[in-house]
GROMACS .gro file of C-alpha atoms in nm:
model
  445
    1MET     CA    1  -0.582   7.633  -7.378
    2LYS     CA    2  -0.660   7.681  -7.013
    3LYS     CA    3  -0.797   8.021  -6.938
    4THR     CA    4  -0.995   8.201  -6.665
    5VAL     CA    5  -1.335   8.315  -6.794
    6LEU     CA    6  -1.478   8.619  -6.613
    7LEU     CA    7  -1.839   8.574  -6.498
    8SER     CA    8  -1.945   8.888  -6.674
    9VAL     CA    9  -1.814   8.741  -7.004
   10VAL     CA   10  -1.978   8.415  -6.924
   11ALA     CA   11  -2.320   8.571  -6.863
   12SER     CA   12  -2.310   8.771  -7.186
   13THR     CA   13  -2.142   8.524  -7.424
   14MET     CA   14  -2.208   8.159  -7.334
   15ILE     CA   15  -2.429   7.940  -7.556
   16ILE     CA   16  -2.555   7.586  -7.527
   17ALA     CA   17  -2.535   7.340  -7.803
   18GLY     CA   18  -2.849   7.187  -7.932
   19GLY     CA   19  -2.689   6.990  -8.210
   20ASP     CA   20  -2.838   6.646  -8.177
   21ILE     CA   21  -2.859   6.392  -8.454
   22LYS     CA   22  -3.230   6.410  -8.526
   23PRO     CA   23  -3.345   6.557  -8.859
   24VAL     CA   24  -3.440   6.919  -8.852
   25GLU     CA   25  -3.819   6.968  -8.825
   26PRO     CA   26  -3.994   7.159  -9.106
   27VAL     CA   27  -4.051   7.528  -9.031
   28VAL     CA   28  -4.399   7.671  -9.066
   29GLU     CA   29  -4.346   7.982  -9.277
   30THR     CA   30  -4.532   8.274  -9.139
   31PRO     CA   31  -4.419   8.632  -9.184
   32ALA     CA   32  -4.308   8.657  -8.827
   33VAL     CA   33  -4.090   8.349  -8.845
   34LYS     CA   34  -3.940   8.469  -9.172
   35ALA     CA   35  -3.850   8.800  -9.012
   36GLU     CA   36  -3.675   8.617  -8.724
   37GLU     CA   37  -3.496   8.376  -8.960
   38SER     CA   38  -3.369   8.659  -9.170
   39VAL     CA   39  -3.120   8.757  -8.902
   40GLY     CA   40  -3.060   8.409  -8.751
   41LYS     CA   41  -3.108   8.308  -8.399
   42VAL     CA   42  -2.921   8.347  -8.067
   43SER     CA   43  -2.978   8.069  -7.808
   44GLY     CA   44  -2.825   7.948  -7.492
   45GLN     CA   45  -2.843   7.803  -7.145
   46LEU     CA   46  -2.695   7.959  -6.835
   47ARG     CA   47  -2.628   7.720  -6.549
   48GLY     CA   48  -2.550   7.740  -6.182
   49PHE     CA   49  -2.440   7.412  -6.017
   50TYR     CA   50  -2.379   7.332  -5.648
   51ILE     CA   51  -2.267   6.983  -5.533
   52ASP     CA   52  -2.194   6.854  -5.183
   53ARG     CA   53  -2.073   6.498  -5.105
   54THR     CA   54  -1.997   6.355  -4.767
   55TYR     CA   55  -1.800   6.025  -4.760
   56SER     CA   56  -1.825   5.757  -4.484
   57GLY     CA   57  -1.683   5.409  -4.427
   58ILE     CA   58  -1.320   5.364  -4.542
   59LEU     CA   59  -1.304   5.741  -4.622
   60GLU     CA   60  -1.436   6.014  -4.393
   61ASN     CA   61  -1.457   6.351  -4.571
   62ASN     CA   62  -1.680   6.628  -4.698
   63ARG     CA   63  -1.624   6.826  -5.021
   64ASN     CA   64  -1.834   7.070  -5.212
   65SER     CA   65  -1.809   7.286  -5.525
   66LEU     CA   66  -2.003   7.571  -5.685
   67ALA     CA   67  -1.971   7.693  -6.053
   68PHE     CA   68  -2.155   7.909  -6.297
   69GLY     CA   69  -2.138   7.878  -6.673
   70GLY     CA   70  -2.321   7.719  -6.963
   71TRP     CA   71  -2.325   7.800  -7.334
   72ILE     CA   72  -2.438   8.065  -7.579
   73GLY     CA   73  -2.453   8.042  -7.955
   74TYR     CA   74  -2.570   8.177  -8.289
   75ASP     CA   75  -2.734   8.003  -8.582
   76THR     CA   76  -2.755   8.173  -8.912
   77ALA     CA   77  -3.075   8.196  -9.116
   78GLU     CA   78  -3.107   7.918  -9.374
   79TRP     CA   79  -3.013   7.996  -9.728
   80ASN     CA   80  -3.103   7.735  -9.996
   81GLY     CA   81  -3.100   7.475  -9.722
   82LEU     CA   82  -2.758   7.582  -9.593
   83SER     CA   83  -2.697   7.727  -9.244
   84ALA     CA   84  -2.416   7.751  -8.989
   85GLY     CA   85  -2.382   7.772  -8.619
   86VAL     CA   86  -2.124   7.842  -8.348
   87LYS     CA   87  -2.151   7.791  -7.972
   88PHE     CA   88  -1.926   7.894  -7.686
   89TYR     CA   89  -1.909   7.695  -7.370
   90ALA     CA   90  -1.763   7.794  -7.038
   91THR     CA   91  -1.747   7.714  -6.662
   92GLU     CA   92  -1.632   7.953  -6.388
   93GLY     CA   93  -1.563   7.807  -6.043
   94VAL     CA   94  -1.634   7.986  -5.720
   95LYS     CA   95  -1.392   7.953  -5.432
   96LEU     CA   96  -1.566   7.826  -5.125
   97HIS     CA   97  -1.277   7.739  -4.889
   98ASP     CA   98  -0.954   7.900  -4.764
   99GLY     CA   99  -0.634   7.777  -4.906
  100SER     CA  100  -0.564   7.613  -5.237
  101TYR     CA  101  -0.803   7.387  -5.430
  102SER     CA  102  -0.774   7.017  -5.344
  103LEU     CA  103  -0.971   6.687  -5.387
  104ALA     CA  104  -1.020   6.692  -5.013
  105SER     CA  105  -1.223   7.016  -5.025
  106TYR     CA  106  -1.363   7.038  -5.380
  107ASP     CA  107  -1.555   6.809  -5.614
  108PRO     CA  108  -1.357   6.822  -5.941
  109SER     CA  109  -1.648   6.759  -6.172
  110LEU     CA  110  -1.753   7.124  -6.221
  111TYR     CA  111  -1.415   7.242  -6.342
  112GLY     CA  112  -1.133   7.181  -6.585
  113ASP     CA  113  -0.800   7.018  -6.496
  114ASP     CA  114  -0.648   7.139  -6.164
  115PHE     CA  115  -0.986   7.309  -6.079
  116GLU     CA  116  -0.928   7.569  -6.357
  117SER     CA  117  -1.209   7.770  -6.512
  118TYR     CA  118  -1.213   7.762  -6.894
  119GLY     CA  119  -1.407   7.849  -7.204
  120PHE     CA  120  -1.391   7.731  -7.565
  121ILE     CA  121  -1.567   7.703  -7.894
  122GLY     CA  122  -1.752   7.378  -7.836
  123GLU     CA  123  -1.961   7.379  -8.148
  124ALA     CA  124  -1.896   7.514  -8.496
  125TYR     CA  125  -2.084   7.347  -8.778
  126LEU     CA  126  -2.239   7.367  -9.121
  127ASN     CA  127  -2.587   7.224  -9.173
  128TYR     CA  128  -2.748   7.145  -9.507
  129LYS     CA  129  -3.106   7.030  -9.544
  130ILE     CA  130  -3.273   6.921  -9.863
  131GLY     CA  131  -3.614   6.742  -9.856
  132ASN     CA  132  -3.598   6.477  -9.590
  133THR     CA  133  -3.216   6.463  -9.577
  134ASN     CA  134  -3.006   6.656  -9.331
  135LEU     CA  135  -2.623   6.677  -9.319
  136LYS     CA  136  -2.438   6.835  -9.020
  137VAL     CA  137  -2.054   6.873  -9.027
  138GLY     CA  138  -1.825   7.006  -8.766
  139ARG     CA  139  -1.815   7.033  -8.383
  140GLN     CA  140  -2.146   6.932  -8.241
  141ARG     CA  141  -2.333   6.773  -7.957
  142LEU     CA  142  -2.428   6.403  -8.007
  143ASP     CA  143  -2.685   6.208  -7.801
  144THR     CA  144  -2.660   5.853  -7.913
  145PRO     CA  145  -2.664   5.525  -7.717
  146LEU     CA  146  -2.284   5.459  -7.709
  147ALA     CA  147  -2.141   5.814  -7.783
  148GLY     CA  148  -2.311   6.102  -7.610
  149ALA     CA  149  -2.303   6.426  -7.424
  150ASP     CA  150  -2.354   6.276  -7.071
  151ASP     CA  151  -2.457   6.631  -6.959
  152ALA     CA  152  -2.448   6.549  -6.585
  153ARG     CA  153  -2.233   6.838  -6.450
  154MET     CA  154  -2.134   7.183  -6.590
  155LEU     CA  155  -2.032   7.107  -6.952
  156PRO     CA  156  -2.120   6.810  -7.179
  157ASN     CA  157  -1.904   6.590  -7.406
  158LEU     CA  158  -1.886   6.736  -7.751
  159PHE     CA  159  -1.766   6.582  -8.080
  160GLU     CA  160  -1.616   6.657  -8.424
  161ALA     CA  161  -1.834   6.460  -8.667
  162ALA     CA  162  -2.030   6.441  -8.986
  163VAL     CA  163  -2.387   6.328  -8.933
  164LEU     CA  164  -2.631   6.240  -9.227
  165SER     CA  165  -2.994   6.159  -9.153
  166ASN     CA  166  -3.287   6.081  -9.377
  167THR     CA  167  -3.660   6.018  -9.332
  168ASP     CA  168  -3.769   5.935  -9.685
  169ILE     CA  169  -3.891   5.592  -9.583
  170ALA     CA  170  -4.218   5.618  -9.397
  171ASP     CA  171  -4.190   5.598  -9.012
  172THR     CA  172  -3.813   5.533  -9.045
  173THR     CA  173  -3.511   5.741  -8.967
  174LEU     CA  174  -3.177   5.637  -9.119
  175ILE     CA  175  -2.852   5.780  -8.975
  176LEU     CA  176  -2.494   5.757  -9.093
  177ALA     CA  177  -2.221   5.932  -8.897
  178HIS     CA  178  -1.845   5.943  -8.871
  179VAL     CA  179  -1.693   6.075  -8.548
  180THR     CA  180  -1.320   6.171  -8.534
  181ARG     CA  181  -1.264   6.360  -8.208
  182GLU     CA  182  -1.410   6.427  -7.874
  183SER     CA  183  -1.393   6.706  -7.612
  184VAL     CA  184  -1.468   6.553  -7.267
  185GLY     CA  185  -1.708   6.736  -7.039
  186THR     CA  186  -1.635   6.834  -6.686
  187PHE     CA  187  -1.794   6.521  -6.544
  188GLY     CA  188  -1.499   6.315  -6.655
  189ASN     CA  189  -1.279   6.470  -6.389
  190VAL     CA  190  -1.463   6.285  -6.122
  191TYR     CA  191  -1.271   5.972  -6.219
  192GLY     CA  192  -0.933   6.109  -6.153
  193ALA     CA  193  -0.683   5.856  -6.276
  194ALA     CA  194  -0.832   5.667  -6.570
  195GLY     CA  195  -0.880   5.287  -6.531
  196ALA     CA  196  -1.127   5.000  -6.536
  197LEU     CA  197  -1.390   5.211  -6.360
  198SER     CA  198  -1.380   5.509  -6.605
  199LEU     CA  199  -1.352   5.283  -6.906
  200GLN     CA  200  -1.680   5.104  -6.826
  201SER     CA  201  -1.859   5.423  -6.710
  202GLY     CA  202  -1.835   5.646  -7.019
  203TYR     CA  203  -1.471   5.784  -6.996
  204GLY     CA  204  -1.183   5.613  -7.166
  205LEU     CA  205  -0.826   5.557  -7.051
  206GLY     CA  206  -0.715   5.873  -7.240
  207TYR     CA  207  -1.007   6.094  -7.145
  208LYS     CA  208  -0.763   6.353  -6.993
  209GLU     CA  209  -0.633   6.422  -7.350
  210GLY     CA  210  -0.971   6.573  -7.424
  211THR     CA  211  -1.047   6.789  -7.111
  212ASP     CA  212  -1.024   7.167  -7.080
  213GLY     CA  213  -1.196   7.216  -7.419
  214HIS     CA  214  -0.940   7.016  -7.619
  215PHE     CA  215  -1.065   6.782  -7.892
  216ALA     CA  216  -0.867   6.462  -7.906
  217ASP     CA  217  -0.875   6.152  -8.139
  218MET     CA  218  -1.143   5.905  -8.055
  219GLY     CA  219  -0.893   5.625  -8.027
  220VAL     CA  220  -0.680   5.829  -7.788
  221ILE     CA  221  -0.981   5.919  -7.574
  222ALA     CA  222  -1.063   5.540  -7.553
  223LEU     CA  223  -0.721   5.391  -7.487
  224GLY     CA  224  -0.464   5.667  -7.426
  225SER     CA  225  -0.175   5.838  -7.605
  226GLY     CA  226  -0.040   5.651  -7.908
  227THR     CA  227  -0.365   5.488  -8.011
  228ASP     CA  228  -0.481   5.725  -8.282
  229THR     CA  229  -0.737   5.565  -8.517
  230ALA     CA  230  -0.963   5.658  -8.813
  231GLY     CA  231  -1.241   5.731  -8.571
  232VAL     CA  232  -1.585   5.577  -8.517
  233THR     CA  233  -1.827   5.513  -8.805
  234THR     CA  234  -2.189   5.481  -8.696
  235GLY     CA  235  -2.508   5.365  -8.873
  236ALA     CA  236  -2.861   5.348  -8.727
  237VAL     CA  237  -3.216   5.261  -8.825
  238ILE     CA  238  -3.505   5.381  -8.604
  239TYR     CA  239  -3.848   5.251  -8.692
  240LYS     CA  240  -4.188   5.366  -8.563
  241GLY     CA  241  -4.427   5.218  -8.820
  242ILE     CA  242  -4.631   5.002  -8.576
  243GLU     CA  243  -4.854   5.181  -8.321
  244GLY     CA  244  -4.687   5.190  -7.983
  245LEU     CA  245  -4.366   5.031  -8.109
  246THR     CA  246  -4.019   5.179  -8.152
  247LEU     CA  247  -3.722   4.975  -8.275
  248GLN     CA  248  -3.359   5.096  -8.280
  249VAL     CA  249  -3.055   4.922  -8.437
  250TRP     CA  250  -2.718   5.103  -8.396
  251ASP     CA  251  -2.374   4.984  -8.504
  252TYR     CA  252  -2.052   5.153  -8.392
  253TYR     CA  253  -1.743   5.063  -8.590
  254ALA     CA  254  -1.454   5.197  -8.382
  255HIS     CA  255  -1.168   5.147  -8.621
  256ASP     CA  256  -0.896   4.905  -8.494
  257ILE     CA  257  -1.063   4.886  -8.153
  258LEU     CA  258  -1.413   4.725  -8.155
  259ASN     CA  259  -1.745   4.688  -8.322
  260ALA     CA  260  -2.041   4.754  -8.097
  261VAL     CA  261  -2.398   4.670  -8.173
  262TYR     CA  262  -2.677   4.831  -7.972
  263LEU     CA  263  -3.045   4.712  -8.005
  264GLN     CA  264  -3.351   4.856  -7.828
  265ALA     CA  265  -3.721   4.786  -7.853
  266ASP     CA  266  -4.000   4.986  -7.673
  267TYR     CA  267  -4.368   4.895  -7.684
  268GLY     CA  268  -4.647   5.089  -7.520
  269TRP     CA  269  -5.013   4.978  -7.474
  270ASN     CA  270  -5.316   5.039  -7.265
  271CYS     CA  271  -5.354   4.801  -6.972
  272LEU     CA  272  -5.610   4.530  -7.045
  273LEU     CA  273  -5.748   4.559  -6.687
  274ASN     CA  274  -5.783   4.937  -6.684
  275ASN     CA  275  -5.768   5.152  -6.998
  276ASP     CA  276  -5.641   5.444  -6.789
  277VAL     CA  277  -5.316   5.263  -6.703
  278LYS     CA  278  -5.057   5.304  -6.972
  279MET     CA  279  -4.799   5.024  -6.996
  280LYS     CA  280  -4.457   5.016  -7.154
  281ALA     CA  281  -4.214   4.727  -7.201
  282SER     CA  282  -3.854   4.778  -7.320
  283ALA     CA  283  -3.549   4.565  -7.390
  284GLN     CA  284  -3.199   4.648  -7.491
  285TYR     CA  285  -2.880   4.457  -7.592
  286ILE     CA  286  -2.515   4.547  -7.644
  287ASN     CA  287  -2.257   4.322  -7.810
  288GLU     CA  288  -1.887   4.417  -7.856
  289ASN     CA  289  -1.610   4.238  -8.055
  290ASP     CA  290  -1.255   4.332  -8.141
  291ILE     CA  291  -1.166   4.442  -8.495
  292GLY     CA  292  -0.867   4.543  -8.709
  293ASP     CA  293  -0.545   4.594  -8.506
  294LYS     CA  294  -0.713   4.499  -8.180
  295LEU     CA  295  -0.578   4.805  -7.995
  296ALA     CA  296  -0.789   4.713  -7.689
  297GLY     CA  297  -0.691   4.340  -7.717
  298ASP     CA  298  -0.944   4.069  -7.758
  299VAL     CA  299  -1.297   4.211  -7.697
  300ASP     CA  300  -1.599   3.987  -7.633
  301SER     CA  301  -1.874   4.155  -7.427
  302ASN     CA  302  -2.246   4.116  -7.392
  303TYR     CA  303  -2.507   4.301  -7.191
  304TRP     CA  304  -2.888   4.281  -7.190
  305ALA     CA  305  -3.167   4.431  -6.997
  306VAL     CA  306  -3.543   4.449  -6.980
  307LYS     CA  307  -3.778   4.709  -6.823
  308LEU     CA  308  -4.149   4.722  -6.753
  309GLY     CA  309  -4.315   5.049  -6.671
  310ALA     CA  310  -4.672   5.182  -6.599
  311LYS     CA  311  -4.836   5.516  -6.570
  312TYR     CA  312  -5.165   5.600  -6.402
  313SER     CA  313  -5.272   5.958  -6.375
  314ALA     CA  314  -4.990   6.162  -6.217
  315LEU     CA  315  -4.801   5.851  -6.097
  316SER     CA  316  -4.554   5.648  -6.310
  317GLY     CA  317  -4.294   5.387  -6.229
  318TYR     CA  318  -4.087   5.105  -6.368
  319ALA     CA  319  -3.871   4.805  -6.275
  320ALA     CA  320  -3.562   4.692  -6.468
  321TYR     CA  321  -3.317   4.406  -6.467
  322SER     CA  322  -2.984   4.358  -6.647
  323GLN     CA  323  -2.697   4.113  -6.684
  324THR     CA  324  -2.344   4.159  -6.814
  325SER     CA  325  -2.168   3.833  -6.902
  326ASP     CA  326  -1.801   3.751  -6.857
  327SER     CA  327  -1.530   3.625  -7.091
  328ASN     CA  328  -1.155   3.588  -7.113
  329ALA     CA  329  -1.124   3.911  -7.320
  330ALA     CA  330  -1.068   4.278  -7.229
  331MET     CA  331  -1.228   4.388  -6.899
  332ASN     CA  332  -1.309   4.027  -6.847
  333GLY     CA  333  -1.606   4.077  -7.070
  334GLY     CA  334  -1.725   4.408  -6.926
  335ILE     CA  335  -1.880   4.656  -7.160
  336ILE     CA  336  -1.624   4.918  -7.293
  337THR     CA  337  -1.787   5.252  -7.322
  338PRO     CA  338  -1.529   5.537  -7.349
  339TRP     CA  339  -1.726   5.807  -7.533
  340GLY     CA  340  -2.000   5.908  -7.289
  341GLY     CA  341  -2.264   5.661  -7.407
  342MET     CA  342  -2.468   5.548  -7.105
  343PRO     CA  343  -2.800   5.405  -7.223
  344ALA     CA  344  -2.841   5.144  -6.955
  345PHE     CA  345  -3.190   5.092  -6.798
  346THR     CA  346  -3.025   4.999  -6.468
  347GLN     CA  347  -2.778   5.264  -6.403
  348GLY     CA  348  -2.779   5.478  -6.088
  349MET     CA  349  -2.729   5.856  -6.070
  350VAL     CA  350  -2.361   5.797  -6.005
  351THR     CA  351  -2.315   5.417  -5.977
  352ARG     CA  352  -2.265   5.258  -6.329
  353HIS     CA  353  -2.150   4.915  -6.220
  354MET     CA  354  -2.414   4.742  -6.446
  355PHE     CA  355  -2.152   4.727  -6.728
  356PHE     CA  356  -1.898   4.534  -6.513
  357ALA     CA  357  -1.829   4.179  -6.614
  358ASP     CA  358  -2.025   3.905  -6.430
  359THR     CA  359  -2.273   4.158  -6.289
  360ASN     CA  360  -2.651   4.142  -6.234
  361THR     CA  361  -2.841   4.460  -6.159
  362TRP     CA  362  -3.196   4.546  -6.075
  363LYS     CA  363  -3.364   4.889  -6.041
  364VAL     CA  364  -3.697   5.029  -5.935
  365ALA     CA  365  -3.810   5.391  -5.974
  366ALA     CA  366  -4.132   5.597  -5.939
  367THR     CA  367  -4.221   5.957  -6.041
  368TYR     CA  368  -4.516   6.175  -5.928
  369ASN     CA  369  -4.623   6.479  -6.129
  370PHE     CA  370  -4.767   6.741  -5.891
  371LYS     CA  371  -4.911   6.967  -6.163
  372GLU     CA  372  -5.275   6.859  -6.126
  373LEU     CA  373  -5.251   6.863  -5.752
  374THR     CA  374  -5.065   7.196  -5.710
  375GLY     CA  375  -5.079   7.374  -6.039
  376LEU     CA  376  -4.700   7.375  -6.042
  377ASP     CA  377  -4.491   7.204  -6.310
  378LEU     CA  378  -4.320   6.990  -6.047
  379LYS     CA  379  -4.205   6.626  -6.065
  380ALA     CA  380  -4.038   6.414  -5.804
  381THR     CA  381  -3.864   6.075  -5.869
  382GLY     CA  382  -3.730   5.830  -5.622
  383TYR     CA  383  -3.524   5.514  -5.715
  384TYR     CA  384  -3.331   5.220  -5.574
  385VAL     CA  385  -3.061   5.020  -5.760
  386SER     CA  386  -2.875   4.709  -5.652
  387PHE     CA  387  -2.558   4.578  -5.827
  388ASP     CA  388  -2.455   4.219  -5.765
  389VAL     CA  389  -2.093   4.247  -5.885
  390GLY     CA  390  -1.928   3.913  -5.949
  391SER     CA  391  -1.578   3.789  -5.907
  392LYS     CA  392  -1.486   3.851  -6.274
  393ALA     CA  393  -1.537   4.227  -6.247
  394THR     CA  394  -1.229   4.445  -6.292
  395TYR     CA  395  -1.354   4.693  -6.019
  396ALA     CA  396  -1.535   4.629  -5.690
  397ALA     CA  397  -1.538   4.251  -5.754
  398ASP     CA  398  -1.754   4.038  -5.517
  399THR     CA  399  -1.948   4.326  -5.380
  400ASN     CA  400  -2.315   4.421  -5.360
  401ALA     CA  401  -2.323   4.788  -5.433
  402LYS     CA  402  -2.648   4.976  -5.378
  403GLU     CA  403  -2.771   5.325  -5.462
  404ALA     CA  404  -3.091   5.507  -5.353
  405GLY     CA  405  -3.175   5.862  -5.455
  406PHE     CA  406  -3.420   6.123  -5.555
  407ASP     CA  407  -3.459   6.383  -5.834
  408ILE     CA  408  -3.695   6.680  -5.810
  409LYS     CA  409  -3.751   6.901  -6.114
  410TYR     CA  410  -3.944   7.231  -6.111
  411GLN     CA  411  -4.015   7.422  -6.431
  412ALA     CA  412  -4.064   7.766  -6.274
  413THR     CA  413  -4.115   7.940  -6.611
  414LYS     CA  414  -4.077   7.847  -6.968
  415SER     CA  415  -3.702   7.940  -6.942
  416LEU     CA  416  -3.615   7.866  -6.579
  417ASN     CA  417  -3.568   7.517  -6.450
  418LEU     CA  418  -3.472   7.430  -6.082
  419ARG     CA  419  -3.345   7.086  -5.987
  420LEU     CA  420  -3.263   6.919  -5.661
  421ARG     CA  421  -3.099   6.578  -5.681
  422ALA     CA  422  -2.942   6.341  -5.428
  423ASN     CA  423  -2.776   5.990  -5.427
  424PHE     CA  424  -2.679   5.771  -5.145
  425PRO     CA  425  -2.453   5.481  -5.258
  426THR     CA  426  -2.333   5.206  -5.025
  427ASP     CA  427  -2.033   4.987  -5.102
  428PHE     CA  428  -1.958   5.167  -5.426
  429LYS     CA  429  -1.645   4.968  -5.361
  430ASP     CA  430  -1.611   4.754  -5.042
  431GLY     CA  431  -1.669   4.999  -4.755
  432LEU     CA  432  -1.703   5.323  -4.950
  433ASP     CA  433  -2.026   5.505  -4.898
  434TRP     CA  434  -2.143   5.867  -4.944
  435ASN     CA  435  -2.437   6.108  -4.934
  436GLU     CA  436  -2.441   6.353  -5.224
  437TYR     CA  437  -2.678   6.652  -5.296
  438ARG     CA  438  -2.689   6.867  -5.608
  439PHE     CA  439  -2.881   7.190  -5.674
  440ILE     CA  440  -2.889   7.299  -6.037
  441VAL     CA  441  -3.035   7.610  -6.195
  442ASN     CA  442  -3.078   7.628  -6.575
  443TYR     CA  443  -3.197   7.927  -6.761
  444SER     CA  444  -3.258   7.860  -7.133
  445PHE     CA  445  -3.327   8.109  -7.414
   0.00000   0.00000   0.00000
């Protein structure tokens, strides 16, 4: 399926997928909207991405990459509640160095396998809405706690699924989904050979089966060739009936592999000492256990985290802490997350060690919104994370990995977003450090 996609084709035909699992919002029917809907809608996002990483410590090297791409798509007008959509995704690499492509010179996370450019139909779906119920079937983008797009590089993870949602119960969203296959986004290639690191960081042992726009069985993505399953069945309840409180319960039944339960609670309130200070407390929990044929072996994993945040005027920040326990089961009790799901409060920009067995993690972050000060829609975030990785971890055991970084976002126009990001891990594994910078341009329409 590999193919080179010309930049001119990319610019004119790419589309970005907006297919999340939330119910479709009601449309206000004015004559202008009806006229637009009568011919459907074209949408998309064009992306330029530059990344530069300099290693130090046990590895001394610099590599960088540049690519252009994104997505473009078309959604039909709704007819008796029924509509359809199709979206094309592509990435086109730019050669920056003499000679052939290699890991020594290029970061692989902007390309397909072997640094190839490629394009494919990433989304193709039917959508049916009746009352407060919405059904979406086909290739689509998902953004859920333990199966998601993880859109951190050029192209996101995409899925073949049927997603049913309903909001008949006041302040409550009910979701039922069945996911059969996944196409792995370009970020997966940063892990190279799959192993314990990738399996606990969002990319399974068979993630290479789903790169380059291929859609592979969810079991194969998780555990590799020969582990086909009936897919992943997911149910969720999201409740917002109490002022300031949001509760989420998700269950992922990955047939013959594991059952994962994800819980999250968020509560916001005005500070008792100063009404202008907005407080927010959050907690999350993940439990995983083996089921059926136990294709991953025995699974017994637990993770929990808490977060406390505050916002005053243009300044906001939070502190978070998490623990992952250990056991005698797969990954020594580390959290198995092969399908792009990465909800952890304590993750870094690149370091995702918080899901390793026997690991305690804390994180602090602060954001300043410059709009009132400058008139510009500009936000800057700085953060610091520390991972105390214990002896039971299956990667980087007995290390104290750290990561500092920043993230600057500028919404130049309604359509144009500029982003400068950086991360500076130390002891990602013992003696491995780097400085990484990313510059990202997104144009949405």
